[in-house]
mmCIF file of C-alpha atoms in Angstrom:
data_model
loop_
_atom_site.group_PDB
_atom_site.id
_atom_site.type_symbol
_atom_site.label_atom_id
_atom_site.label_comp_id
_atom_site.label_asym_id
_atom_site.label_seq_id
_atom_site.Cartn_x
_atom_site.Cartn_y
_atom_site.Cartn_z
ATOM 1 C CA MET A 1147 17.338 15.618 -10.193
ATOM 2 C CA GLY A 1148 16.228 18.679 -11.034
ATOM 3 C CA GLU A 1149 15.502 21.557 -8.446
ATOM 4 C CA ASP A 1150 11.883 20.981 -9.137
ATOM 5 C CA GLN A 1151 12.018 17.416 -8.077
ATOM 6 C CA TRP A 1152 12.550 15.454 -5.016
ATOM 7 C CA LEU A 1153 11.766 12.331 -3.381
ATOM 8 C CA LEU A 1154 8.935 11.340 -1.086
ATOM 9 C CA LEU A 1155 9.246 8.859 2.251
ATOM 10 C CA SER A 1156 8.372 5.316 1.664
ATOM 11 C CA PRO A 1157 6.828 3.703 4.609
ATOM 12 C CA SER A 1158 8.781 1.601 6.618
ATOM 13 C CA ASN A 1159 6.911 -1.580 5.805
ATOM 14 C CA SER A 1160 7.475 -1.259 2.038
ATOM 15 C CA VAL A 1161 9.379 -3.752 0.453
ATOM 16 C CA GLY A 1162 11.257 -4.517 -2.653
ATOM 17 C CA ALA A 1163 9.153 -5.702 -6.022
ATOM 18 C CA PRO A 1164 9.464 -9.075 -6.311
ATOM 19 C CA ALA A 1165 12.351 -10.207 -8.945
ATOM 20 C CA GLY A 1166 11.909 -10.873 -12.452
ATOM 21 C CA LYS A 1167 8.286 -11.274 -13.490
ATOM 22 C CA ASP A 1168 7.851 -15.046 -12.318
ATOM 23 C CA ARG A 1169 7.115 -14.060 -9.459
ATOM 24 C CA LYS A 1170 4.300 -11.298 -10.602
ATOM 25 C CA TRP A 1171 1.121 -13.283 -10.571
ATOM 26 C CA GLY A 1172 -0.267 -10.307 -12.518
ATOM 27 C CA SER A 1173 -2.906 -7.426 -12.028
ATOM 28 C CA ALA A 1174 -5.436 -7.544 -9.478
ATOM 29 C CA ALA A 1175 -8.300 -6.403 -11.294
ATOM 30 C CA ARG A 1176 -7.811 -2.775 -9.020
ATOM 31 C CA ILE A 1177 -9.612 -4.826 -5.976
ATOM 32 C CA GLN A 1178 -10.411 -2.350 -3.036
ATOM 33 C CA VAL A 1179 -8.234 -2.884 -0.271
ATOM 34 C CA LEU A 1180 -6.979 -1.323 3.193
ATOM 35 C CA ALA A 1181 -3.452 -1.203 3.460
ATOM 36 C CA ARG A 1182 -1.154 -0.185 6.613
ATOM 37 C CA LEU A 1183 1.349 1.989 6.186
ATOM 38 C CA VAL A 1184 3.831 2.707 9.043
ATOM 39 C CA TRP A 1185 5.878 5.195 9.244
ATOM 40 C CA PRO A 1186 8.237 6.940 11.742
ATOM 41 C CA THR A 1187 5.812 8.434 14.345
ATOM 42 C CA ARG A 1188 2.321 6.519 13.549
ATOM 43 C CA VAL A 1189 0.836 3.893 11.343
ATOM 44 C CA GLU A 1190 -2.132 4.703 8.975
ATOM 45 C CA ILE A 1191 -4.568 2.135 7.552
ATOM 46 C CA VAL A 1192 -5.863 3.958 4.655
ATOM 47 C CA PRO A 1193 -7.747 2.794 1.552
ATOM 48 C CA ALA A 1194 -5.735 1.517 -1.903
ATOM 49 C CA VAL A 1195 -6.281 -0.106 -4.646
ATOM 50 C CA LEU A 1196 -4.149 -3.667 -5.348
ATOM 51 C CA ILE A 1197 -2.337 -3.507 -8.240
ATOM 52 C CA TRP A 1198 -0.261 -6.776 -8.547
ATOM 53 C CA ILE A 1199 -0.510 -9.292 -6.664
ATOM 54 C CA SER A 1200 3.155 -11.457 -6.025
ATOM 55 C CA THR A 1201 3.563 -15.151 -3.436
ATOM 56 C CA ASP A 1202 4.127 -13.030 -0.073
ATOM 57 C CA GLN A 1203 3.778 -8.967 -1.168
ATOM 58 C CA VAL A 1204 1.424 -6.870 -3.139
ATOM 59 C CA CYS A 1205 1.586 -3.731 -5.127
ATOM 60 C CA VAL A 1206 -1.216 -0.711 -3.523
ATOM 61 C CA GLU A 1207 -1.779 2.239 -4.596
ATOM 62 C CA TRP A 1208 -2.575 5.155 -2.198
ATOM 63 C CA ARG A 1209 -3.275 8.849 -2.185
ATOM 64 C CA THR A 1210 -1.583 10.523 0.659
ATOM 65 C CA ASP A 1211 -5.257 12.772 1.000
ATOM 66 C CA PRO A 1212 -8.169 11.845 -1.100
ATOM 67 C CA ARG A 1213 -8.405 14.812 -2.610
ATOM 68 C CA SER A 1214 -4.871 14.632 -4.745
ATOM 69 C CA TYR A 1215 -5.264 13.085 -8.110
ATOM 70 C CA GLN A 1216 -1.183 11.484 -7.526
ATOM 71 C CA ALA A 1217 -0.824 8.270 -6.763
ATOM 72 C CA ARG A 1218 1.478 6.559 -4.814
ATOM 73 C CA GLN A 1219 2.765 3.172 -5.326
ATOM 74 C CA THR A 1220 4.065 1.223 -2.815
ATOM 75 C CA TRP A 1221 4.764 -3.192 -2.369
ATOM 76 C CA LEU A 1222 4.179 -4.414 0.602
ATOM 77 C CA PRO A 1223 3.556 -7.322 2.962
ATOM 78 C CA ARG A 1224 0.785 -9.434 2.271
ATOM 79 C CA GLU A 1225 -0.336 -9.403 5.988
ATOM 80 C CA ASP A 1226 -0.385 -5.259 5.690
ATOM 81 C CA VAL A 1227 -3.643 -5.258 2.806
ATOM 82 C CA ARG A 1228 -6.585 -6.560 3.953
ATOM 83 C CA THR A 1229 -10.104 -6.523 2.260
ATOM 84 C CA ARG A 1230 -11.580 -5.825 5.200
ATOM 85 C CA LEU A 1231 -11.482 -4.230 8.953
ATOM 86 C CA VAL A 1232 -13.244 -6.493 11.716
ATOM 87 C CA TYR A 1233 -14.128 -5.182 15.030
ATOM 88 C CA ARG A 1234 -14.242 -7.546 17.610
ATOM 89 C CA SER A 1235 -17.681 -6.837 20.145
ATOM 90 C CA GLY A 1236 -18.046 -8.118 23.502
ATOM 91 C CA ALA A 1237 -17.799 -7.413 27.700
ATOM 92 C CA GLY A 1238 -14.931 -5.288 27.596
ATOM 93 C CA HIS A 1239 -15.170 -2.652 24.599
#
């Protein structure tokens, strides 16, 4: 690896890509989603785009900064990716 190359930290909830082509259902038509990224000191919910779908995990594309042109892709468990975020309403909130 050259001096000008560096590695980015992956979220701790990231998982490896599924083994083999049969585990991937294919492209997800770039659906807008919210991805939960777990870091050592925080948890972030970030806007992302669904890229690949598998039985129990998905690949999302997200940006560390909304103004950045460089996107990152991460495989996450399906339960960490949602199309919407729902808040409960009622007493005590």
